[in-house]
Coordinates of C-alpha atoms in Angstrom, one line a residue:
M1 CA -4.6 64.9 64.9
Y2 CA -2.3 65.1 67.3
L3 CA 1.2 64.1 67.2
D4 CA 3.2 63.6 70.6
D5 CA 6.9 63.1 68.6
K6 CA 7.8 60.5 71.4
Y7 CA 5.8 58.2 70.5
Q8 CA 7.3 58.0 66.5
D9 CA 10.0 57.9 67.9
N10 CA 10.6 55.5 70.9
R11 CA 8.6 51.5 70.4
Y12 CA 6.8 50.9 73.3
L13 CA 6.3 47.8 73.8
L14 CA 2.9 46.0 75.8
P15 CA 3.1 44.5 79.5
K16 CA 2.4 41.1 80.1
D17 CA -0.7 40.0 80.3
D18 CA -0.3 36.5 81.2
I19 CA -1.1 38.4 85.0
S20 CA -3.7 38.0 87.3
P21 CA -7.2 39.9 86.0
D22 CA -7.0 41.8 89.0
A23 CA -3.8 43.1 88.4
K24 CA -4.6 44.5 85.5
G25 CA -5.1 48.2 86.8
K26 CA -5.0 51.7 85.6
E27 CA -0.6 51.8 84.8
W28 CA -0.7 47.9 82.6
H29 CA -4.3 49.4 80.8
R30 CA -2.0 52.7 80.1
K31 CA 0.1 50.8 78.2
H32 CA -1.7 49.1 76.4
C33 CA -2.9 52.0 75.2
E34 CA 0.6 53.4 74.3
H35 CA 1.2 50.6 72.4
I36 CA -0.8 50.9 69.9
Y37 CA -0.7 54.4 69.5
S38 CA 2.8 53.7 68.9
K39 CA 2.3 51.2 67.1
Y40 CA -0.5 53.4 64.9
L41 CA 2.9 56.2 64.7
H42 CA 5.1 53.8 63.3
D43 CA 2.5 52.7 60.1
E44 CA 1.5 49.3 61.5
A45 CA -2.4 49.7 61.6
G46 CA -4.6 48.9 58.9
I47 CA -5.0 52.0 58.2
A48 CA -1.5 54.3 58.6
Y49 CA -1.0 56.6 60.3
S50 CA 0.9 57.7 57.2
H51 CA -1.8 57.8 54.8
R52 CA -3.7 60.6 56.6
D53 CA -2.5 63.2 54.1
K54 CA -4.0 60.8 51.2
I55 CA -7.5 60.1 52.8
A56 CA -8.0 64.0 53.0
E57 CA -7.0 64.6 49.6
N58 CA -9.1 61.9 48.5
R59 CA -11.9 63.3 49.6
K60 CA -11.6 66.6 48.9
Y61 CA -11.4 65.6 44.9
G62 CA -14.4 64.1 46.3
K63 CA -16.1 67.3 47.3
G64 CA -14.8 69.6 44.4
M65 CA -12.4 71.3 46.3
Q66 CA -8.7 69.6 45.7
D67 CA -6.1 72.5 46.1
T68 CA -6.1 75.1 43.0
K69 CA -2.3 75.7 43.5
K70 CA -1.7 72.0 41.8
Y71 CA -2.5 73.3 39.1
M72 CA -1.5 77.6 39.6
N73 CA 2.6 75.2 40.0
I74 CA 2.0 74.1 36.4
F75 CA 1.1 77.2 34.9
L76 CA 2.5 80.1 35.7
G77 CA 5.8 77.5 37.4
K78 CA 6.7 76.9 41.5
Q79 CA 6.1 79.6 43.9
T80 CA 8.8 79.1 46.6
E81 CA 9.6 80.3 49.6
G82 CA 10.0 84.1 49.7
D83 CA 8.8 85.2 46.3
E84 CA 6.8 88.4 45.5
E85 CA 2.8 87.5 45.2
R86 CA 2.0 85.1 41.8
K87 CA 1.5 87.4 39.2
G88 CA -1.1 85.4 36.3
W89 CA -0.6 86.1 33.3
M90 CA -3.9 83.6 32.1
N91 CA -6.9 85.9 33.2
V92 CA -8.7 83.4 34.7
N93 CA -11.1 81.4 37.3
W94 CA -9.0 79.2 39.5
D95 CA -11.9 77.6 41.0
I96 CA -12.3 73.9 40.5
F97 CA -14.1 72.1 37.9
S98 CA -15.6 68.8 38.8
V99 CA -17.7 65.5 37.9
A100 CA -16.8 63.6 40.9
P101 CA -19.0 65.4 43.6
K102 CA -21.8 64.1 40.5
F103 CA -20.3 60.3 39.9
K104 CA -20.4 59.9 43.9
R105 CA -24.3 61.1 44.5
V106 CA -25.3 58.4 41.6
I107 CA -23.5 55.7 43.3
E108 CA -25.1 56.9 46.9
G109 CA -28.7 57.6 44.6
I110 CA -27.9 53.9 44.5
F111 CA -28.0 52.5 47.5
E112 CA -30.0 54.9 49.1
V113 CA -32.6 52.4 48.3
I114 CA -30.5 49.3 49.2
D115 CA -31.0 47.9 52.6
F116 CA -30.9 44.0 53.7
Y117 CA -33.9 42.7 56.5
I118 CA -32.3 41.3 58.9
S119 CA -33.3 37.6 60.0
A120 CA -32.9 36.1 62.8
N121 CA -32.9 32.5 63.9
A122 CA -32.4 30.8 66.9
I123 CA -29.9 27.7 66.5
D124 CA -30.5 25.5 69.7
E125 CA -32.2 22.3 70.2
S126 CA -35.5 23.6 71.8
A127 CA -36.6 25.6 69.7
S128 CA -35.8 24.0 67.0
T129 CA -38.8 21.2 68.3
M130 CA -41.1 24.4 68.6
K131 CA -40.6 25.7 65.4
D132 CA -41.6 21.9 63.9
D133 CA -44.2 21.9 66.6
M134 CA -45.4 25.0 65.0
K135 CA -45.1 23.9 61.5
W136 CA -47.0 20.9 62.2
R137 CA -50.1 23.5 63.9
L138 CA -50.2 25.2 61.0
W139 CA -50.7 22.0 57.9
A140 CA -53.8 20.4 61.0
L141 CA -55.2 24.5 60.5
A142 CA -54.7 23.8 56.2
K143 CA -56.5 20.0 56.6
E144 CA -59.3 20.6 58.4
K145 CA -60.4 24.5 57.5
Q146 CA -63.5 23.2 56.4
F147 CA -64.8 21.2 60.2
L148 CA -62.9 24.2 62.5
E149 CA -64.3 26.8 60.0
F150 CA -68.2 24.9 60.1
F151 CA -67.4 24.0 63.6
N152 CA -66.0 27.7 65.0
K153 CA -69.4 29.0 63.3
A154 CA -71.4 26.7 65.1
A155 CA -69.9 28.4 68.5
G156 CA -70.3 32.1 68.0
I157 CA -66.9 32.3 67.4
N158 CA -64.8 34.5 65.1
V159 CA -62.0 33.1 64.2
D160 CA -59.2 36.1 62.3
Q161 CA -59.9 34.7 58.6
S162 CA -56.5 36.8 57.1
K163 CA -54.1 34.5 59.3
F164 CA -52.5 32.2 55.8
L165 CA -52.9 28.6 55.7
P166 CA -51.3 26.2 53.3
S167 CA -52.8 25.0 50.3
S168 CA -50.6 22.4 49.5
F169 CA -47.3 20.0 51.5
E170 CA -44.7 21.9 48.8
Q171 CA -46.2 25.3 50.0
L172 CA -46.2 24.8 53.7
Q173 CA -42.5 23.5 53.0
L174 CA -42.0 26.5 50.7
F175 CA -43.3 28.9 53.9
T176 CA -40.9 27.9 56.5
Q177 CA -37.6 27.8 54.4
M178 CA -38.9 31.8 53.7
G179 CA -38.7 32.1 57.2
G180 CA -42.7 32.1 57.4
I181 CA -42.6 30.4 60.9
K182 CA -41.7 32.5 64.0
L183 CA -40.9 32.9 67.7
P184 CA -41.7 35.0 69.5
L185 CA -38.1 35.1 70.9
E186 CA -37.6 35.9 66.9
I187 CA -39.8 38.8 66.3
G188 CA -38.9 40.7 69.5
M189 CA -34.8 40.5 68.1
E190 CA -35.9 41.4 64.5
G191 CA -37.9 44.4 66.2
G192 CA -34.9 44.7 68.9
L193 CA -32.4 45.8 65.8
D194 CA -34.7 47.3 64.0
Y195 CA -34.8 49.7 66.7
T196 CA -31.1 50.0 67.2
F197 CA -30.8 50.6 63.4
Y198 CA -33.9 53.5 64.0
L199 CA -32.1 54.9 67.1
S200 CA -28.2 55.7 65.2
D201 CA -29.8 57.0 62.4
W202 CA -28.5 54.6 59.9
Q203 CA -29.9 55.8 56.8
D204 CA -27.2 58.3 57.4
I205 CA -24.2 56.7 58.5
K206 CA -25.3 54.3 55.5
K207 CA -24.7 57.1 53.1
R208 CA -21.4 57.9 55.1
L209 CA -20.2 54.7 54.4
V210 CA -20.8 54.2 50.8
N211 CA -18.6 58.2 50.5
D212 CA -15.7 56.8 52.6
F213 CA -15.7 53.3 50.4
E214 CA -16.1 55.6 47.2
D215 CA -13.0 57.9 48.8
I216 CA -10.4 55.6 50.7
N217 CA -12.4 52.4 49.8
K218 CA -12.5 52.0 54.5
A219 CA -15.1 52.3 55.8
A220 CA -15.5 51.3 59.8
I221 CA -18.3 51.6 62.4
K222 CA -18.2 50.5 66.7
D223 CA -21.3 49.2 68.1
Y224 CA -21.8 51.3 71.9
V225 CA -24.7 51.5 74.6
D226 CA -26.0 54.7 75.2
T227 CA -24.6 55.4 78.5
V228 CA -28.1 57.7 79.3
T229 CA -30.4 56.0 77.8
N230 CA -28.9 52.8 78.5
T231 CA -29.9 51.9 74.4
I232 CA -27.2 49.4 71.6
R233 CA -26.3 51.8 69.4
V234 CA -23.9 51.8 65.9
K235 CA -22.1 54.7 65.7
Y236 CA -20.1 56.6 62.2
V237 CA -15.9 56.2 62.7
D238 CA -14.0 58.1 60.8
P239 CA -11.1 55.9 58.8
G240 CA -8.9 59.8 58.9
N241 CA -8.8 59.5 62.7
A242 CA -9.7 55.8 63.5
I243 CA -6.9 53.0 64.7
I244 CA -7.5 49.2 63.4
I245 CA -5.2 47.2 64.1
L246 CA -5.1 43.8 62.3
D247 CA -4.7 40.7 62.7
K248 CA -3.1 37.3 60.4
D249 CA -6.9 36.6 59.7
D250 CA -7.8 40.3 58.9
N251 CA -9.7 40.2 62.7
V252 CA -9.8 43.3 64.7
I253 CA -7.2 42.9 68.2
M254 CA -7.0 46.7 68.4
A255 CA -9.2 49.3 67.3
G256 CA -9.2 52.7 68.5
E257 CA -10.1 56.6 67.3
I258 CA -8.6 59.7 68.1
I259 CA -10.6 62.4 69.3
N260 CA -10.8 65.9 70.6
Y261 CA -12.2 65.4 73.5
P262 CA -13.9 69.3 75.6
I263 CA -12.7 69.8 79.3
K264 CA -16.2 70.1 80.2
D265 CA -16.4 66.1 79.3
L266 CA -12.7 65.4 81.0
R267 CA -14.0 66.9 84.3
R268 CA -17.1 65.1 83.7
D269 CA -15.8 61.6 82.7
S270 CA -12.1 61.7 84.5
G271 CA -12.7 62.3 87.3
L272 CA -9.2 65.0 86.9
T273 CA -8.7 67.2 89.2
E274 CA -9.7 71.5 87.7
D275 CA -4.9 71.8 88.4
K276 CA -4.9 69.1 86.3
L277 CA -7.7 70.3 84.0
L278 CA -6.2 74.2 83.9
N279 CA -2.8 72.2 82.8
L280 CA -4.0 70.7 80.3
A281 CA -5.7 74.1 78.9
V282 CA -2.3 75.5 79.1
D283 CA -0.4 72.9 77.3
F284 CA -3.4 72.9 74.6
N285 CA -4.5 76.4 74.4
G286 CA -3.6 77.3 70.4
K287 CA -2.6 74.0 69.9
N288 CA -4.3 71.0 68.2
G289 CA -7.0 73.6 65.9
N290 CA -8.3 75.0 69.4
P291 CA -8.3 78.9 69.3
T292 CA -6.1 81.0 71.8
V293 CA -8.1 82.6 74.1
S294 CA -8.4 83.8 78.3
W295 CA -9.3 83.1 80.9
E296 CA -10.0 83.7 84.6
N297 CA -9.3 80.6 86.7
D298 CA -12.4 81.5 88.8
P299 CA -15.4 79.7 87.4
D300 CA -19.1 82.0 86.2
E301 CA -21.8 82.1 88.3
Y302 CA -23.0 79.1 86.1
G303 CA -20.0 76.8 86.9
T304 CA -18.0 77.8 83.3
Y305 CA -14.6 78.2 83.1
G306 CA -12.9 80.4 80.2
Y307 CA -11.2 77.2 78.8
D308 CA -13.9 74.3 78.8
H309 CA -14.4 74.4 74.9
L310 CA -10.8 73.7 74.7
G311 CA -10.1 69.9 72.9
I312 CA -7.9 67.5 74.4
P313 CA -6.6 64.5 72.5
V314 CA -7.7 61.4 73.7
L315 CA -7.4 57.9 72.6
D316 CA -10.2 56.3 73.2
C317 CA -9.3 51.8 71.7
E318 CA -10.2 48.8 73.4
W319 CA -7.5 45.6 72.5
A320 CA -8.0 42.5 72.8
S321 CA -6.4 40.0 76.0
I322 CA -6.7 37.3 77.7
D323 CA -8.1 36.5 81.8
S324 CA -6.9 34.0 82.3
Y325 CA -8.4 31.6 85.7
Y326 CA -7.5 28.6 87.7
K327 CA -10.2 25.8 88.4
T328 CA -9.4 22.9 90.7
R329 CA -11.1 20.0 90.2
R330 CA -11.0 17.5 94.1
K331 CA -12.4 14.4 94.7
K332 CA -14.1 13.5 97.5
A333 CA -14.2 10.7 99.6
N334 CA -17.7 9.9 99.1
D335 CA -16.7 9.4 95.3
V336 CA -18.7 13.6 94.7
T337 CA -16.1 15.2 92.7
A338 CA -16.0 19.7 93.1
T339 CA -14.7 22.0 91.4
Y340 CA -13.8 25.6 92.8
D341 CA -11.8 28.5 91.8
E342 CA -8.2 28.6 93.1
P343 CA -7.0 31.9 93.8
Y344 CA -3.3 33.5 92.7
R345 CA -1.0 33.6 95.3
K346 CA 1.5 36.4 96.2
D347 CA 5.0 36.0 95.9
A348 CA 8.3 36.3 98.0
K349 CA 7.9 40.2 96.7
G350 CA 4.4 40.2 96.9
N351 CA 3.9 40.6 93.1
L352 CA 0.5 37.6 92.3
V353 CA 1.5 34.7 90.9
P354 CA -0.3 32.1 89.5
P355 CA -1.5 28.9 91.7
K356 CA 1.0 26.0 91.5
V357 CA -0.7 23.2 89.0
K358 CA -1.6 20.0 90.6
K359 CA -2.4 16.3 88.6
T360 CA -3.2 13.6 91.4
A361 CA -5.0 10.5 91.3
K362 CA -7.5 12.7 93.8
R363 CA -6.7 16.1 92.9
E364 CA -6.0 18.7 89.3
T365 CA -5.6 22.0 88.6
K366 CA -6.2 23.3 85.6
R367 CA -5.5 27.1 84.1
V368 CA -8.9 28.4 81.7
D369 CA -7.7 31.0 79.5
I370 CA -11.4 33.5 78.3
K371 CA -10.8 36.1 75.5
V372 CA -12.2 39.7 76.4
F373 CA -11.9 43.2 74.9
R374 CA -10.3 45.3 77.7
R375 CA -10.6 49.0 76.8
G376 CA -9.2 52.9 78.7
K377 CA -9.4 56.5 77.2
W378 CA -5.6 57.7 77.5
I379 CA -5.7 61.8 77.7
I380 CA -2.7 61.0 74.7
G381 CA 1.6 61.9 75.9
T382 CA 0.0 62.1 79.6
E383 CA -0.2 59.8 82.6
E384 CA -3.7 60.0 83.1
I385 CA -6.4 57.6 81.6
F386 CA -10.1 56.5 82.4
D387 CA -13.0 55.2 81.5
Y388 CA -10.8 51.3 81.8
G389 CA -10.9 48.2 82.2
L390 CA -13.4 45.2 81.0
Q391 CA -15.0 45.9 77.3
F392 CA -18.5 44.8 77.8
T393 CA -20.5 45.9 74.3
I394 CA -18.8 43.1 72.4
P395 CA -19.8 40.3 70.3
R396 CA -19.4 37.1 72.0
P397 CA -19.8 33.6 69.4
S398 CA -18.5 31.5 71.9
D399 CA -18.1 31.5 76.3
T400 CA -14.5 31.9 76.1
E401 CA -14.5 33.9 73.1
A402 CA -14.4 37.7 71.9
N403 CA -14.7 40.2 69.0
S404 CA -14.6 43.9 68.7
S405 CA -17.2 46.3 68.8
Y406 CA -14.9 48.4 65.9
H407 CA -16.3 46.5 62.7
Y408 CA -13.9 47.7 59.9
V409 CA -13.6 46.6 55.9
E410 CA -11.4 47.1 53.2
L411 CA -11.7 46.9 49.9
E412 CA -9.3 45.8 47.8
G413 CA -7.6 47.8 44.9
K414 CA -7.3 51.6 45.1
S415 CA -10.7 53.6 45.7
M416 CA -12.7 54.9 43.0
M417 CA -11.4 58.4 44.0
E418 CA -8.1 57.4 43.9
T419 CA -8.5 55.7 40.1
I420 CA -10.0 58.9 38.4
K421 CA -7.9 61.5 40.4
P422 CA -5.0 61.8 36.4
N423 CA -8.6 62.6 35.6
L424 CA -9.8 65.2 37.0
D425 CA -7.1 66.9 37.3
S426 CA -6.6 67.1 32.6
M427 CA -10.5 68.2 32.9
Q428 CA -9.0 70.4 35.1
L429 CA -6.1 71.8 33.7
T430 CA -8.3 71.7 30.0
W431 CA -11.0 74.6 31.6
L432 CA -8.5 76.7 32.6
D433 CA -7.6 75.9 28.6
L434 CA -10.7 76.8 28.1
Q435 CA -10.7 80.0 29.6
N436 CA -7.7 81.3 29.0
E437 CA -8.4 80.5 25.4
K438 CA -11.5 82.4 25.8
V439 CA -10.1 85.3 27.7
Q440 CA -7.1 86.0 25.0
S441 CA -8.9 85.3 21.3
P442 CA -10.0 88.3 19.3
G443 CA -13.7 89.1 19.0
S444 CA -14.5 89.5 15.4
G445 CA -13.4 92.9 13.6
L446 CA -12.8 94.4 10.2
A447 CA -9.4 94.4 8.3
I448 CA -9.6 97.7 6.2
E449 CA -7.9 99.0 3.5
Y450 CA -7.2 102.3 3.8
T451 CA -6.4 103.8 1.0
S452 CA -9.2 103.0 -0.8
L453 CA -10.9 105.7 1.0
Q454 CA -8.8 109.0 0.4
N455 CA -9.7 111.5 -1.5
M456 CA -13.0 111.1 -1.6
T457 CA -15.4 113.6 -2.9
L458 CA -19.1 112.5 -3.1
G459 CA -21.4 115.7 -4.5
G460 CA -18.3 117.7 -4.9
K461 CA -17.9 117.5 -0.5
K462 CA -14.2 116.2 0.6
M463 CA -14.9 112.4 2.5
D464 CA -13.3 111.8 5.8
P465 CA -12.6 107.7 5.3
L466 CA -13.7 107.7 9.0
D467 CA -16.7 110.1 8.5
I468 CA -17.2 106.9 5.3
I469 CA -15.7 103.8 7.8
K470 CA -19.0 105.4 10.6
V471 CA -21.4 104.9 7.0
Y472 CA -20.8 101.7 5.7
V473 CA -21.7 100.4 10.2
Q474 CA -25.2 102.4 10.8
T475 CA -26.2 101.6 5.9
N476 CA -24.4 98.4 5.6
R477 CA -24.3 100.1 2.6
L478 CA -20.1 101.5 2.0
V479 CA -18.5 103.6 -1.3
Y480 CA -15.1 102.6 -2.0
K481 CA -12.5 104.6 -5.0
A482 CA -10.7 101.3 -6.8
T483 CA -8.8 103.7 -8.9
T484 CA -6.2 107.1 -9.1
H485 CA -6.7 108.9 -11.3
A486 CA -5.2 108.1 -13.6
G487 CA -7.3 104.9 -14.0
M488 CA -5.2 103.1 -12.0
L489 CA -5.9 100.9 -9.2
I490 CA -4.8 101.3 -6.1
S491 CA -3.7 98.1 -4.2
P492 CA -4.1 95.8 -7.2
G493 CA -4.6 92.1 -5.4
A494 CA -5.8 93.8 -2.3
G495 CA -9.8 92.6 -2.6
K496 CA -12.1 94.8 -1.1
P497 CA -11.4 97.1 1.6
I498 CA -13.5 96.1 4.1
Q499 CA -13.9 92.0 5.5
E500 CA -14.7 91.1 7.6
L501 CA -12.1 89.0 10.8
R502 CA -13.9 86.4 12.2
G503 CA -12.8 85.4 16.3
G504 CA -13.7 83.0 18.7
I505 CA -10.9 80.3 19.9
G506 CA -12.2 78.8 15.9
P507 CA -10.6 75.2 15.8
K508 CA -8.3 75.3 20.2
L509 CA -12.7 74.5 21.0
D510 CA -13.0 71.8 19.0
E511 CA -9.9 70.4 20.7
I512 CA -11.0 71.9 24.2
I513 CA -14.3 69.5 23.4
K514 CA -12.3 65.8 22.5
Q515 CA -9.5 66.8 26.1
M516 CA -13.7 67.2 27.6
K517 CA -15.1 63.8 26.0
L518 CA -11.7 61.8 26.8
D519 CA -11.7 62.3 30.5
M520 CA -15.2 61.8 30.8
D521 CA -15.2 58.3 29.1
F522 CA -12.4 57.2 31.3
I523 CA -14.1 58.2 34.4
R524 CA -16.9 56.2 33.2
E525 CA -14.8 53.7 32.2
N526 CA -13.5 53.5 36.2
T527 CA -15.7 53.9 37.8
G528 CA -18.9 51.6 35.7
I529 CA -21.1 54.5 35.4
N530 CA -22.0 54.6 32.9
E531 CA -24.2 57.6 30.8
I532 CA -27.9 55.9 31.5
V533 CA -26.7 55.2 35.0
A534 CA -25.7 58.8 35.6
A535 CA -28.5 60.2 34.3
S536 CA -25.9 62.1 31.4
N537 CA -27.8 62.1 28.0
P538 CA -28.0 58.4 26.5
N539 CA -28.2 57.9 22.8
P540 CA -31.8 57.2 22.0
E541 CA -30.8 55.0 19.4
V542 CA -29.5 52.4 22.7
G543 CA -32.7 49.7 22.9
V544 CA -34.0 48.7 26.6
G545 CA -32.4 45.6 27.1
Q546 CA -29.2 47.3 26.5
S547 CA -30.5 49.9 28.9
E548 CA -30.9 47.2 31.0
M549 CA -27.3 45.8 30.7
A550 CA -25.9 48.8 31.1
I551 CA -27.9 49.3 34.6
A552 CA -27.2 45.6 35.4
A553 CA -23.0 46.4 34.6
T554 CA -22.8 48.9 36.8
N555 CA -24.5 47.1 39.0
N556 CA -21.7 45.0 39.3
V557 CA -19.2 47.2 39.8
L558 CA -21.0 48.5 43.2
K559 CA -21.5 44.9 44.1
P560 CA -18.1 45.6 46.6
I561 CA -19.3 47.8 48.4
L562 CA -22.5 46.1 49.1
K563 CA -21.0 42.9 50.2

């Protein structure tokens, strides 16, 4: 993410909101963007700027790709700048051994088959009356079923026999309560919502949201209108690049995303001159994740410039605002009341100011406040802002209320990944310790009492001790000499001249297995993903009832995400 220090070192205050809506122009919108960005860099947002590294680290743990230097520092000592290249005393593979991806896949698999059916219900008075009419019409058809069948058959009318007809009044009531009676408008609304989720690839978005809840306990999406197809859609918002500012009731009042905007798209969307685009390309060439490139100042035959692919940091944001209007209600001579808008007036300096609020027997002026959301795309650190004005793609609970197009959820406490990180680290250290033990442990061998094999003759031929050992290895038969020429034992108490030495890790392996099992049990305890749900090796003696209870326990743990 691009960081402009001046917005972290200084405070950027909000401009006045109680001005004429017509006076809320480019400069006013840009100052709001600067305020949101500065507030974020001062850690005053729902997702703190200082937590970005933690978000990235948790995501790496979730993928089983955390930094191996952490473990090298533990085993080999911390390397400081200027030290020679680290020389390890352990011949081990430092790659990460992690069970985190498996546990995440289990949770994602559970949510894969879970979804909600969206039901649209009209609540206005006329809709309620129409649904009552449909309900009693259905009851009348059920009561007169035999007569209607006889009449239709006599008249030669084919009637759809698959239509549901209640057999009792209780069944009719139950059918109604379950949403069986639908107005065409409600059916159309439900179909439209299903189509919106289909266009938005909701299954992929849902998977990414579950992933975010697992890693960081935070997730966000945004409603928007595709300007090419003019269709309503939902998009995933990466919490690592998002700015979410909440009020005391946890409602989103300011929100946005920091986007790397390619210059070719800026040219299309912002209307900036080519000179300004070129200056941006020079400023961000080799910075903010861009490669260092060179280019000709003239475009090629297709109109493409050599810097078109460079990304420029843009804050795409929106915020709650109040637009105030003044309406005058006037009573005329014939007792007819008329209401009309009262325009803002100019003061001595030419600024737009509210009209005078008057209240008399025949005339009263009132201020009407309407909550809106305004939007803007600001090129961070510059004076340039584009696509600014009223935000239209927002929910409106009422004529004067408005909600953000961003939807943000943060679960309480630590995330699953944050909770199990100590155990994942412990398992990795145990894994490295196991490798080191395997490398350093001696293999199986022989202990040879050499003097027992010296000065031996067989069939008058003197035998070299190495020849005797070779015969033993090839035939598994050993000839040795236990006494001297004087009949004394060569090595009293030495036992057999050749003894097998057992190699391997030995008791250390049992210790490592116990450590691994302990950490795995801690991970299961903290995640709620038990052996049965995790597709591990369940105990065959566990009954069906206990298995169902184990699955239910896991579902209870995941309920906060499901909600």
